[in-house]
Coordinates of C-alpha atoms and ligand atoms in Angstrom, one line a residue:
M1 CA 0.0 0.0 0.0
S2 CA 2.9 2.3 0.6
T3 CA 3.0 5.5 -1.5
K4 CA 6.2 7.3 -2.3
P5 CA 8.0 8.7 0.7
S6 CA 8.0 12.5 0.8
S7 CA 11.1 14.4 1.6
H8 CA 11.2 17.6 3.6
E9 CA 13.6 20.2 4.7
F10 CA 13.7 21.3 8.3
Q11 CA 12.6 24.9 8.8
A12 CA 15.6 27.2 8.8
E13 CA 15.4 28.0 12.6
T14 CA 15.0 24.3 13.3
K15 CA 18.2 23.6 11.5
Q16 CA 20.0 26.2 13.5
V17 CA 18.6 24.8 16.8
L18 CA 19.5 21.3 15.7
D19 CA 23.0 22.4 15.1
I20 CA 23.3 24.0 18.5
V21 CA 21.7 21.1 20.3
V22 CA 23.8 18.5 18.6
N23 CA 27.1 20.3 18.8
S24 CA 27.2 22.2 22.0
L25 CA 24.2 22.3 24.1
Y26 CA 24.1 19.5 26.6
K27 CA 27.1 18.3 28.4
D28 CA 25.0 15.5 29.7
K29 CA 24.1 13.5 26.6
E30 CA 21.9 11.2 28.7
I31 CA 19.3 13.9 29.0
F32 CA 17.8 12.9 25.6
V33 CA 16.2 9.9 27.4
R34 CA 14.4 12.2 29.8
E35 CA 13.2 14.4 26.9
L36 CA 11.8 11.5 24.9
I37 CA 10.1 10.0 28.0
S38 CA 8.6 13.3 28.9
N39 CA 7.3 13.6 25.4
A40 CA 5.8 10.1 25.7
S41 CA 4.3 11.0 29.0
D42 CA 2.8 14.3 27.5
A43 CA 1.3 12.3 24.7
L44 CA -0.3 9.8 27.1
E45 CA -1.6 12.6 29.2
K46 CA -3.2 14.3 26.2
F47 CA -4.8 11.0 25.3
R48 CA -6.1 10.5 28.7
R49 CA -7.8 13.9 28.6
L50 CA -9.1 13.3 25.1
Q51 CA -10.7 10.1 26.3
L52 CA -12.9 12.0 28.6
T53 CA -14.8 13.5 25.7
E54 CA -14.0 11.3 22.7
K55 CA -15.3 7.8 22.8
D56 CA -14.4 7.0 19.2
V57 CA -10.7 6.4 19.4
C58 CA -8.5 3.7 17.9
D59 CA -6.9 1.0 20.0
D60 CA -8.9 1.9 23.0
N61 CA -7.8 -1.3 24.7
L62 CA -4.2 -0.3 25.0
D63 CA -2.8 0.6 28.5
L64 CA -1.5 4.0 29.1
E65 CA 2.1 3.2 29.5
I66 CA 5.6 3.7 28.1
T67 CA 7.8 0.8 27.0
V68 CA 11.5 1.1 26.5
S69 CA 13.7 -1.5 24.9
T70 CA 17.4 -1.8 24.3
D71 CA 19.1 -3.8 21.7
D72 CA 22.8 -4.1 22.5
S73 CA 23.8 -5.9 19.4
G74 CA 21.9 -3.7 17.0
N75 CA 23.0 -0.6 18.9
T76 CA 19.4 0.7 19.0
L77 CA 17.1 2.1 21.7
T78 CA 13.3 2.2 21.3
I79 CA 10.9 4.2 23.2
Q80 CA 7.2 3.6 22.6
D81 CA 4.0 5.1 24.0
F82 CA 0.3 4.6 23.4
G83 CA -0.4 8.2 23.6
I84 CA -2.2 10.6 21.2
G85 CA 0.2 10.0 18.3
M86 CA 0.6 12.2 15.2
D87 CA -0.7 12.3 11.7
K88 CA 1.4 13.4 8.7
E89 CA 0.7 17.1 9.1
E90 CA 1.4 17.0 12.8
L91 CA 4.7 15.3 12.1
V92 CA 5.7 18.1 9.8
Q93 CA 4.4 20.7 12.3
N94 CA 5.9 19.2 15.5
L95 CA 9.1 17.6 14.4
G96 CA 10.0 19.6 11.3
T97 CA 9.5 23.0 12.7
I98 CA 9.8 24.5 16.1
A99 CA 6.1 24.9 16.8
H100 CA 6.8 27.1 19.7
S101 CA 6.7 30.8 19.3
G102 CA 9.6 30.7 21.7
S103 CA 12.0 29.4 19.0
K104 CA 13.1 32.9 18.2
D105 CA 13.5 33.8 21.8
F106 CA 15.5 30.7 22.2
M107 CA 18.0 31.8 19.6
E108 CA 18.2 35.2 21.2
A109 CA 18.6 33.7 24.7
L110 CA 21.4 31.5 23.5
K111 CA 23.2 34.4 22.1
S112 CA 23.0 36.5 25.2
D113 CA 23.4 33.8 27.7
G114 CA 26.0 31.2 26.7
E115 CA 26.4 30.0 30.3
K116 CA 22.9 28.7 30.9
N117 CA 22.2 26.9 27.7
E118 CA 21.2 23.8 29.6
A119 CA 18.6 25.6 31.7
L120 CA 17.2 27.2 28.6
I121 CA 16.6 24.2 26.4
G122 CA 13.6 22.8 28.3
K123 CA 11.9 26.1 28.5
F124 CA 11.8 26.5 24.7
G125 CA 10.8 23.0 23.9
V126 CA 13.6 21.9 21.7
G127 CA 13.6 18.6 23.7
F128 CA 13.0 16.2 20.9
Y129 CA 16.1 17.3 18.9
S130 CA 18.3 16.4 21.8
V131 CA 18.1 12.8 20.5
F132 CA 20.4 13.8 17.6
M133 CA 23.3 14.3 20.0
V134 CA 23.6 10.5 20.2
A135 CA 21.7 9.2 17.2
D136 CA 23.0 8.3 13.8
H137 CA 19.4 8.3 12.6
V138 CA 16.0 8.3 14.2
Q139 CA 12.7 6.9 13.1
V140 CA 9.4 7.9 14.5
F141 CA 6.6 5.4 13.8
T142 CA 3.3 6.9 14.7
R143 CA -0.4 6.6 14.5
N144 CA -2.8 9.3 15.5
W145 CA -5.6 8.6 17.9
K146 CA -8.4 8.8 15.4
K147 CA -10.1 5.7 14.2
E148 CA -9.5 6.4 10.6
G149 CA -6.1 7.4 9.6
K150 CA -2.8 6.3 8.2
N151 CA 0.4 5.2 9.9
H152 CA 3.6 7.1 9.2
C153 CA 7.3 6.8 9.7
W154 CA 9.2 10.0 10.0
E155 CA 12.9 9.5 9.6
S156 CA 16.0 11.8 9.8
D157 CA 19.7 11.8 10.6
G158 CA 19.3 15.3 12.0
S159 CA 21.2 17.1 9.2
G160 CA 19.2 19.2 6.7
T161 CA 16.3 17.0 5.8
Y162 CA 13.8 14.4 6.9
K163 CA 11.3 12.1 5.1
I164 CA 7.9 10.8 5.9
D165 CA 6.7 7.5 4.6
E166 CA 3.4 5.6 4.9
V167 CA 3.8 2.3 6.8
D168 CA 1.6 -0.5 8.0
G169 CA 0.9 -2.1 11.3
Q170 CA 1.3 0.7 13.8
R171 CA -0.6 0.9 17.0
R172 CA -1.9 4.2 18.4
G173 CA 0.9 6.5 19.7
A174 CA 4.5 6.8 18.8
K175 CA 7.4 4.5 18.6
I176 CA 10.8 6.2 18.5
V177 CA 13.6 4.0 17.2
I178 CA 17.0 5.4 17.7
K179 CA 20.0 4.0 15.9
L180 CA 22.9 5.2 18.0
K181 CA 26.2 6.5 16.9
E182 CA 29.1 4.2 17.5
D183 CA 30.4 6.4 20.3
F184 CA 27.2 6.2 22.2
S185 CA 26.5 2.5 22.3
E186 CA 26.2 2.9 26.1
F187 CA 22.6 3.9 25.5
A188 CA 21.8 0.6 24.1
K189 CA 22.6 -1.1 27.4
E190 CA 19.8 -2.0 29.7
D191 CA 21.6 -1.1 32.9
R192 CA 22.6 2.3 31.7
I193 CA 19.1 3.2 30.5
K194 CA 17.6 1.9 33.8
E195 CA 19.8 4.2 35.7
I196 CA 18.9 7.2 33.6
I197 CA 15.1 6.5 33.9
K198 CA 15.4 6.2 37.6
K199 CA 17.3 9.4 37.8
Y200 CA 15.2 11.6 35.7
S201 CA 11.8 10.0 35.3
A202 CA 10.8 9.1 38.8
F203 CA 7.8 11.3 38.7
V204 CA 6.3 10.2 35.4
Q205 CA 2.6 9.5 36.1
F206 CA 2.6 6.4 33.8
P207 CA 4.2 3.1 34.2
I208 CA 7.5 2.7 32.4
S209 CA 8.8 -0.7 31.5
L210 CA 12.3 -1.5 30.3
N211 CA 12.7 -4.7 28.3
G212 CA 9.5 -6.0 29.8
E213 CA 10.2 -5.0 33.4
K214 CA 8.6 -2.2 35.3
V215 CA 11.1 0.5 36.4
N216 CA 9.2 3.3 38.0
T217 CA 6.7 3.6 40.8
V218 CA 4.0 6.0 39.8
D219 CA 4.1 8.4 42.6
A220 CA 2.2 11.5 43.3
I221 CA 4.6 13.1 45.8
W222 CA 2.2 15.9 46.6
M223 CA -0.3 13.4 48.1
R224 CA 2.2 12.1 50.5
S225 CA 2.9 13.4 54.0
K226 CA 5.5 16.1 54.3
K227 CA 7.5 14.2 56.9
D228 CA 8.1 11.3 54.5
I229 CA 9.6 13.3 51.7
T230 CA 13.3 14.1 51.6
D231 CA 14.8 17.3 50.3
E232 CA 16.3 15.3 47.4
E233 CA 12.9 14.0 46.4
Y234 CA 11.4 17.5 46.4
E235 CA 14.3 18.8 44.4
E236 CA 14.1 16.0 41.8
F237 CA 10.4 16.5 41.6
Y238 CA 10.8 20.2 40.9
K239 CA 13.4 19.5 38.3
F240 CA 11.2 17.0 36.6
Q241 CA 8.1 19.0 36.8
S242 CA 9.4 22.3 35.7
N243 CA 12.2 21.3 33.4
E244 CA 14.8 23.0 35.5
Y245 CA 18.3 22.1 36.1
E246 CA 18.9 24.0 39.2
A247 CA 17.4 23.4 42.7
P248 CA 14.5 25.6 43.6
L249 CA 15.0 28.6 45.9
M250 CA 11.9 27.9 48.1
R251 CA 9.2 25.3 48.4
M252 CA 5.8 25.2 50.1
H253 CA 4.1 22.0 50.6
F254 CA 0.6 22.7 51.7
S255 CA -2.5 20.6 52.4
A256 CA -6.0 21.7 53.5
D257 CA -9.4 20.2 53.9
A258 CA -11.5 23.3 54.0
P259 CA -12.8 25.4 52.4
L260 CA -11.5 23.2 49.6
E261 CA -9.5 20.0 49.6
I262 CA -6.1 20.9 48.4
N263 CA -2.7 19.2 48.2
S264 CA -0.1 21.4 46.7
I265 CA 3.6 21.9 46.3
L266 CA 4.7 25.2 45.1
F267 CA 8.2 26.1 44.1
V268 CA 10.0 29.4 43.6
P269 CA 12.9 29.0 41.0
K270 CA 16.3 30.3 41.8
R271 CA 16.3 32.8 39.0
N272 CA 13.9 35.2 37.5
M273 CA 14.4 34.9 33.7
E274 CA 12.1 37.9 33.3
K275 CA 14.6 40.0 35.2
M276 CA 17.2 39.2 32.6
G277 CA 14.9 40.7 30.1
L278 CA 14.5 37.5 28.1
F279 CA 10.9 36.7 28.2
R280 CA 7.8 36.8 30.4
N281 CA 7.4 34.0 32.9
E282 CA 4.4 31.7 32.4
N283 CA 2.8 30.2 35.4
K284 CA 3.6 26.5 35.3
V285 CA 1.6 25.1 38.2
S286 CA -0.3 22.1 37.0
L287 CA -3.8 21.3 38.1
H288 CA -4.7 17.8 39.2
C289 CA -7.7 16.0 40.6
R290 CA -6.8 13.0 42.7
K291 CA -3.5 12.6 40.9
V292 CA -4.9 12.9 37.4
L293 CA -3.7 15.8 35.5
I294 CA -6.5 18.2 34.5
E295 CA -4.3 20.9 32.9
A296 CA -0.5 21.4 32.8
E297 CA -0.7 25.2 32.6
P298 CA -4.1 26.3 33.7
K299 CA -4.9 30.0 33.2
G300 CA -6.3 31.7 36.2
L301 CA -5.0 29.4 39.0
F302 CA -2.8 32.2 40.3
P303 CA -2.8 35.9 39.8
E304 CA -0.6 37.2 37.0
W305 CA 2.1 38.6 39.4
L306 CA 2.8 35.1 40.7
R307 CA 3.6 33.9 37.2
F308 CA 7.0 32.6 38.4
L309 CA 5.5 29.8 40.4
R310 CA 6.1 26.2 39.6
G311 CA 4.6 23.0 41.0
V312 CA 1.3 21.2 41.4
V313 CA -2.1 21.8 42.8
D314 CA -4.4 18.8 43.4
S315 CA -7.9 19.3 44.4
S316 CA -10.5 16.5 44.6
D317 CA -13.2 19.2 44.3
I318 CA -12.5 19.6 40.6
P319 CA -14.9 17.6 38.4
L320 CA -12.8 15.3 36.3
N321 CA -14.5 15.9 33.0
V322 CA -14.5 19.6 33.1
S323 CA -13.6 21.2 29.8
R324 CA -10.8 23.8 29.6
E325 CA -13.1 26.6 28.7
T326 CA -15.6 26.1 31.5
M327 CA -12.7 25.5 33.9
Q328 CA -11.2 28.9 33.1
D329 CA -14.0 31.0 34.3
S330 CA -15.3 28.7 37.0
E331 CA -16.1 29.8 40.5
L332 CA -14.0 26.9 41.7
L333 CA -10.8 28.1 40.0
R334 CA -11.4 31.5 41.6
K335 CA -11.7 29.9 45.0
L336 CA -8.6 27.9 44.5
N337 CA -6.8 31.0 43.3
Q338 CA -7.8 32.9 46.4
V339 CA -6.9 30.2 48.9
L340 CA -3.6 29.4 47.3
T341 CA -2.6 33.0 46.9
K342 CA -3.4 33.9 50.5
R343 CA -1.5 30.9 51.7
F344 CA 1.5 31.5 49.5
L345 CA 1.8 35.1 50.6
R346 CA 1.6 34.0 54.2
F347 CA 4.3 31.5 53.5
L348 CA 6.5 34.3 52.0
N349 CA 6.0 36.4 55.1
E350 CA 6.9 33.5 57.4
Q351 CA 10.0 32.9 55.3
S352 CA 11.0 36.5 55.6
R353 CA 11.0 36.0 59.4
K354 CA 12.5 32.5 59.6
E355 CA 14.8 32.4 56.6
E356 CA 15.6 36.0 56.1
E357 CA 18.6 35.4 53.9
T358 CA 16.6 33.2 51.5
Y359 CA 13.8 35.7 51.5
L360 CA 16.1 38.6 50.6
E361 CA 17.4 36.4 47.8
F362 CA 13.8 36.0 46.7
W363 CA 13.3 39.7 47.0
G364 CA 16.3 40.4 44.8
E365 CA 15.0 38.1 42.0
F366 CA 11.2 38.5 42.3
G367 CA 10.7 41.7 44.2
M368 CA 9.6 43.4 41.0
L369 CA 6.7 41.0 40.7
I370 CA 5.6 41.5 44.3
K371 CA 5.7 45.3 43.5
E372 CA 3.6 44.6 40.4
G373 CA 1.1 42.9 42.6
A374 CA 1.1 45.6 45.2
A375 CA 0.5 48.2 42.5
T376 CA -2.2 46.3 40.6
D377 CA -4.0 43.9 42.8
F378 CA -6.1 45.4 45.6
T379 CA -7.3 42.1 46.9
Y380 CA -4.0 41.3 48.5
K381 CA -2.8 44.8 49.2
D382 CA -1.9 44.4 52.8
D383 CA -0.3 41.0 52.4
L384 CA 1.8 42.3 49.6
A385 CA 2.7 45.6 51.3
K386 CA 4.0 43.4 54.2
L387 CA 6.5 41.8 51.8
L388 CA 8.0 45.0 50.3
R389 CA 11.6 45.8 51.2
F390 CA 13.4 49.1 51.0
E391 CA 16.5 50.7 52.2
S392 CA 16.0 53.1 55.1
T393 CA 17.7 56.0 56.8
A394 CA 17.6 53.9 60.0
L395 CA 19.9 51.2 58.4
D396 CA 23.2 51.1 56.8
A397 CA 23.4 51.3 53.0
G398 CA 22.5 48.0 51.4
K399 CA 20.4 46.7 54.3
L400 CA 16.7 46.3 53.7
T401 CA 13.6 46.7 55.9
G402 CA 9.9 46.2 55.6
L403 CA 6.9 48.2 56.7
D404 CA 6.3 46.2 59.9
D405 CA 9.8 46.7 61.1
Y406 CA 9.5 50.4 60.2
M407 CA 6.4 50.6 62.4
D408 CA 8.1 48.9 65.2
R409 CA 10.8 51.5 65.2
M410 CA 8.5 54.5 64.8
A411 CA 7.7 56.8 67.7
S412 CA 4.2 56.4 69.2
D413 CA 3.0 59.8 68.1
Q414 CA 4.2 59.4 64.5
D415 CA 1.2 59.2 62.2
E416 CA 2.7 58.5 58.9
I417 CA 5.1 56.1 57.2
L418 CA 7.5 58.3 55.2
F419 CA 9.4 57.5 52.1
L420 CA 11.5 59.5 49.7
F421 CA 12.1 58.7 46.1
G422 CA 15.4 59.3 44.3
K423 CA 17.8 57.8 41.8
S424 CA 20.0 56.4 44.5
R425 CA 20.4 56.5 48.2
E426 CA 23.2 59.0 47.8
S427 CA 21.1 61.4 45.7
I428 CA 18.3 61.3 48.3
E429 CA 20.7 61.8 51.1
A430 CA 22.2 64.8 49.3
G431 CA 18.8 66.4 48.6
P432 CA 17.1 68.9 50.9
Y433 CA 14.3 66.7 52.2
L434 CA 16.0 64.4 54.6
E435 CA 17.4 67.1 56.9
A436 CA 14.1 68.0 58.5
M437 CA 13.4 64.3 59.2
K438 CA 16.9 63.7 60.4
A439 CA 16.7 66.7 62.8
R440 CA 13.5 65.1 64.3
G441 CA 14.8 61.6 64.3
I442 CA 12.2 60.3 61.9
E443 CA 13.0 57.3 59.8
V444 CA 12.5 57.6 56.0
L445 CA 12.3 54.7 53.6
L446 CA 14.5 55.2 50.6
C447 CA 12.8 54.2 47.3
T448 CA 15.2 54.1 44.4
E449 CA 13.3 52.2 41.7
Q450 CA 11.0 53.9 39.2
V451 CA 8.0 51.9 40.2
D452 CA 8.5 52.4 43.9
E453 CA 6.8 55.7 44.1
Y454 CA 3.8 54.5 42.2
V455 CA 3.6 51.4 44.4
M456 CA 3.7 53.5 47.5
Q457 CA 1.0 55.8 46.2
T458 CA -1.2 52.9 45.3
I459 CA -0.9 51.3 48.7
R460 CA -1.4 54.6 50.5
E461 CA -2.0 53.1 53.8
Y462 CA -0.7 50.3 55.9
K463 CA -2.1 49.2 59.3
E464 CA -4.0 52.5 59.5
K465 CA -0.9 54.6 59.0
K466 CA -0.8 56.8 55.9
I467 CA 2.2 56.2 53.6
I468 CA 3.4 59.5 52.2
S469 CA 6.3 61.0 50.5
A470 CA 8.5 63.0 52.9
D471 CA 8.5 65.9 50.3
S472 CA 4.7 66.2 50.5
D473 CA 3.3 69.1 52.4
E474 CA 0.9 66.6 54.1
V475 CA 3.9 65.8 56.3
K476 CA 3.2 67.8 59.5
L477 CA 6.4 68.5 61.3
D478 CA 6.8 69.5 65.0
K479 CA 8.6 72.6 65.9
I480 CA 12.1 71.8 67.0
D481 CA 14.7 73.9 68.7
Q482 CA 16.9 74.9 65.9
D483 CA 20.2 76.3 66.4
D484 CA 19.1 79.8 67.6
E485 CA 22.6 81.2 67.3
K486 CA 22.1 81.2 63.5
E487 CA 21.3 84.5 62.0
T488 CA 17.9 84.7 60.4
L489 CA 15.8 87.1 58.4
G490 CA 13.2 89.2 60.3
K491 CA 9.5 88.6 59.9
K492 CA 9.0 91.6 57.6
E493 CA 12.0 90.7 55.5
I494 CA 10.7 87.2 55.1
K495 CA 7.3 88.4 54.1
S496 CA 8.6 90.8 51.5
L497 CA 11.1 88.2 50.1
C498 CA 8.4 85.6 49.7
K499 CA 6.1 88.0 48.0
W500 CA 8.8 89.0 45.6
L501 CA 9.8 85.4 44.9
K502 CA 6.2 84.4 44.3
E503 CA 5.8 87.3 41.8
S504 CA 9.1 86.6 40.1
L505 CA 8.5 82.8 39.7
K506 CA 4.8 82.8 39.3
E507 CA 4.9 81.0 35.9
K508 CA 6.5 78.0 37.6
I509 CA 5.2 77.7 41.1
S510 CA 2.0 78.5 43.0
D511 CA 3.4 79.8 46.3
V512 CA 6.4 80.6 48.3
E513 CA 6.6 80.1 52.1
T514 CA 9.1 79.6 54.8
G515 CA 8.9 76.3 56.5
D516 CA 10.1 74.0 59.2
R517 CA 11.7 71.6 56.8
L518 CA 14.9 73.2 55.9
I519 CA 17.8 73.1 58.2
D520 CA 20.8 73.8 56.0
S521 CA 19.6 73.8 52.4
P522 CA 18.3 77.1 51.0
V523 CA 15.2 75.9 49.3
C524 CA 13.0 72.9 48.5
I525 CA 9.9 72.1 46.6
V526 CA 6.8 70.9 48.4
G527 CA 3.4 69.8 47.1
A528 CA 0.7 72.4 47.3
D529 CA -2.4 70.4 46.8
G530 CA -2.4 67.7 49.3
M531 CA -1.9 65.2 46.6
G532 CA 1.6 64.3 47.5
G533 CA 2.9 67.2 45.5
A534 CA 6.3 66.4 43.9
S535 CA 5.7 62.7 44.4
A536 CA 2.4 62.7 42.5
R537 CA 4.0 64.8 39.8
R538 CA 6.9 62.4 39.3
V539 CA 4.5 59.5 39.0
M540 CA 2.4 61.4 36.5
K541 CA 5.6 62.1 34.5
M542 CA 6.6 58.5 34.7
M543 CA 3.3 57.4 33.2
Q544 CA 2.9 60.1 30.6
G545 CA 6.4 60.8 29.6
P546 CA 7.8 64.4 29.8
E547 CA 5.2 65.7 27.4
G548 CA 2.3 64.4 29.5
G549 CA -0.9 66.3 28.9
M550 CA -2.6 66.3 32.3
P551 CA -2.2 69.3 34.4
A552 CA 0.5 68.7 37.0
P553 CA -0.2 69.2 40.7
S554 CA 1.0 72.7 41.7
M555 CA 4.1 73.1 43.8
K556 CA 5.3 75.4 46.5
L557 CA 8.8 76.7 47.0
Q558 CA 9.9 76.6 50.6
V559 CA 12.8 78.9 51.6
N560 CA 15.1 78.8 54.6
P561 CA 15.5 82.2 56.2
K562 CA 18.6 81.1 58.0
N563 CA 20.4 80.1 54.9
P564 CA 23.1 82.7 53.9
I565 CA 22.0 82.6 50.2
I566 CA 18.4 83.4 51.1
R567 CA 19.5 86.1 53.5
G568 CA 21.7 87.6 50.8
L569 CA 18.9 87.4 48.3
S570 CA 16.7 89.5 50.6
D571 CA 19.1 92.3 50.2
L572 CA 20.0 91.8 46.6
K573 CA 16.5 92.0 45.3
S574 CA 16.3 95.8 46.1
K575 CA 19.9 96.5 45.2
D576 CA 20.3 94.6 41.9
E577 CA 17.1 93.0 40.8
P578 CA 18.4 91.4 37.5
T579 CA 21.0 89.5 39.5
A580 CA 18.5 88.6 42.2
L581 CA 16.2 87.2 39.5
L582 CA 19.0 85.1 38.2
V583 CA 19.6 83.7 41.7
A584 CA 15.9 83.1 42.3
N585 CA 15.5 81.1 39.1
Q586 CA 18.6 79.2 39.8
L587 CA 17.5 78.3 43.3
L588 CA 14.2 77.1 41.9
D589 CA 15.9 74.9 39.3
N590 CA 18.2 73.5 42.0
A591 CA 15.1 72.7 44.1
L592 CA 13.5 71.0 41.1
A593 CA 16.6 69.0 40.4
S594 CA 16.7 67.8 44.0
A595 CA 13.1 66.7 43.7
N596 CA 13.9 64.8 40.5
L597 CA 11.6 67.2 38.6
L598 CA 13.9 69.1 36.4
D599 CA 13.1 67.9 32.8
D600 CA 15.6 69.8 30.8
P601 CA 18.7 71.4 32.2
K602 CA 19.4 73.6 29.2
E603 CA 17.8 76.7 30.6
M604 CA 19.6 76.2 33.9
I605 CA 22.9 75.7 32.2
A606 CA 22.5 78.9 30.1
R607 CA 21.6 80.8 33.3
S608 CA 24.5 79.5 35.2
Y609 CA 26.8 80.8 32.5
Q610 CA 25.2 84.2 32.9
A611 CA 25.9 84.0 36.6
L612 CA 29.5 82.9 36.1
E613 CA 30.0 85.7 33.8
K614 CA 28.8 88.1 36.4
I615 CA 31.1 86.7 39.0
T616 CA 34.2 86.7 36.7
A617 CA 33.4 90.2 35.5
S618 CA 33.2 91.7 39.0
Ligands
ADP701 P1 7.9 19.9 23.6 O1 7.8 18.6 24.3 O2 8.4 21.0 24.6 O3 6.6 20.4 23.0 P2 9.7 18.6 21.9 O4 10.7 19.0 21.0 O5 10.1 17.7 23.0 O6 9.0 19.9 22.5 O7 8.5 17.9 21.1 C1 7.9 18.6 20.0 C2 6.5 18.2 19.7 O8 6.5 16.9 19.0 C3 5.7 18.0 20.9 O9 5.1 19.2 21.3 C4 4.6 17.0 20.4 O10 3.6 17.7 19.7 C5 5.4 16.2 19.4 N1 5.8 14.9 20.0 C6 7.0 14.6 20.4 N2 7.0 13.4 20.9 C7 5.8 12.9 20.8 C8 5.1 11.6 21.1 N3 5.8 10.6 21.7 N4 3.8 11.5 20.8 C9 3.1 12.5 20.2 N5 3.7 13.7 19.9 C10 5.0 13.9 20.2
MG702 MG1 9.4 17.6 25.0

């Protein structure tokens, strides 16, 4: 019956990937066994799901299992499953091209990240091609699950081309026959393969037999009691489940009976690939019902900002035959999401107390996602706020603290949690805003990432304390005994100077006042509208870009009558107004720059040349 075999070329990217995989990618050649067994397991899983809705399948008497056989003399290894199989089109699609949109990313990632190739391969699904590291040529005999349909054999030596042939006598699923290269005859030996399967495939949820003998115990580790599971087992499970090569950073094994019955193991990876700018994490926590996989990557099981999580969730409350679509917007999924998210956030908080170092490592990698949650998800606002970490004036540079610890240190009459935003700790410390807080012994959290200010403004309140920027005029400061020795302007002089400044700078600011903030610096900007002032303005700028169209909150200029420049200016304005104006404008620009609000320094630079000219000419 056979028709003529058809020849095909691998897609260009595929060729490239093949090249990399074969020549350089894995140090551990044995990993190809794991890749093929995991494909077999995926195919079986897909078939198991399909069977819930499709009754009309071929070979429905076959057990869902994986059989492996070695042929030492023929130097071949065969891996067969009775899974979903492939038709001709699927063969071309799945084995001739890299079906994943990630293929391009993979190439990019390889270029930028030569070190971690091994960790990358699993993520991009180039698993099948790993067989060509050891194979002289490979045949994939396969039959799709449908009753009607033909059997095919796909064959390639992994160079430029492959061919597809019609064949007879296949059963449902796929049988991969690997003719090994001379150098890799070890993989045709039973003992060697047994060792590899035991090592990598301990958690496959289908029986695996090797030359007729069963090698794995199908084990749902998450259903077992915590105390019976070793660290190594958890680690191996994580690596198996999430295609990782590194141990996880944290794990949470959690069981509950109410309100839902849940058994779950959640892992946090060591690294946040998103942070490296490579790609967006996808939540890979699989959903099971009494050990049976419902969905490998269910949408909506966790909030977006927990997309780095790996692991399993098993709940016997899920109906087995639920379809993906109805699952996605089901009440049950929302409930699961809520319970798990709450529990996981509690776990993180516990970790931050018990395992501070690990938590800080977590914060370094995934803090941006916790901030994303805090800024976007009101449901968990307080739990997320609790997890935030910042530098603080109360701690040495490089040390981090959270809102709870801040509150523990705060004086009993302090009503607000204060923060300041700046490009770095140094630039905040050099600015004019800290001095008032320092003089009063008030701790200020130092926010140095773009999003911090937005996050703080969104949270707004923590345990009934307002969170406000220390440059906002909402901050009410007590009078303190300032150095009374210092010379200061008289009441009348102050009034007249403020009036003059307000008039001279009216295009740029709404008011001028003396205040209790400044100790040494001559001037600073404060908000004038109770909206956080400078802080709100920066956030608006961040969101709209410098040309933003919304009216900015108005600002006040605060002046320090004890500062020699201000005292001098009070005189100068009546003696030499043009120079006084120069000084006034320059002071304003300095204040704006200190508040991170100076958009374009060119006017300031031009003006400072004028000033220098005056100085050098006199
Ligand atoms: P991944 O497993 O990440 O999708 P692979 O390169 O390992 O990537 O496999 C590519 C595709 O080939 C799979 O997605 C699947 O569609 C198909 N495939 C591989 N092995 C089998 C198999 N044993 N049965 C059915 N389809 C398979
Ligand atoms: Mg695979």
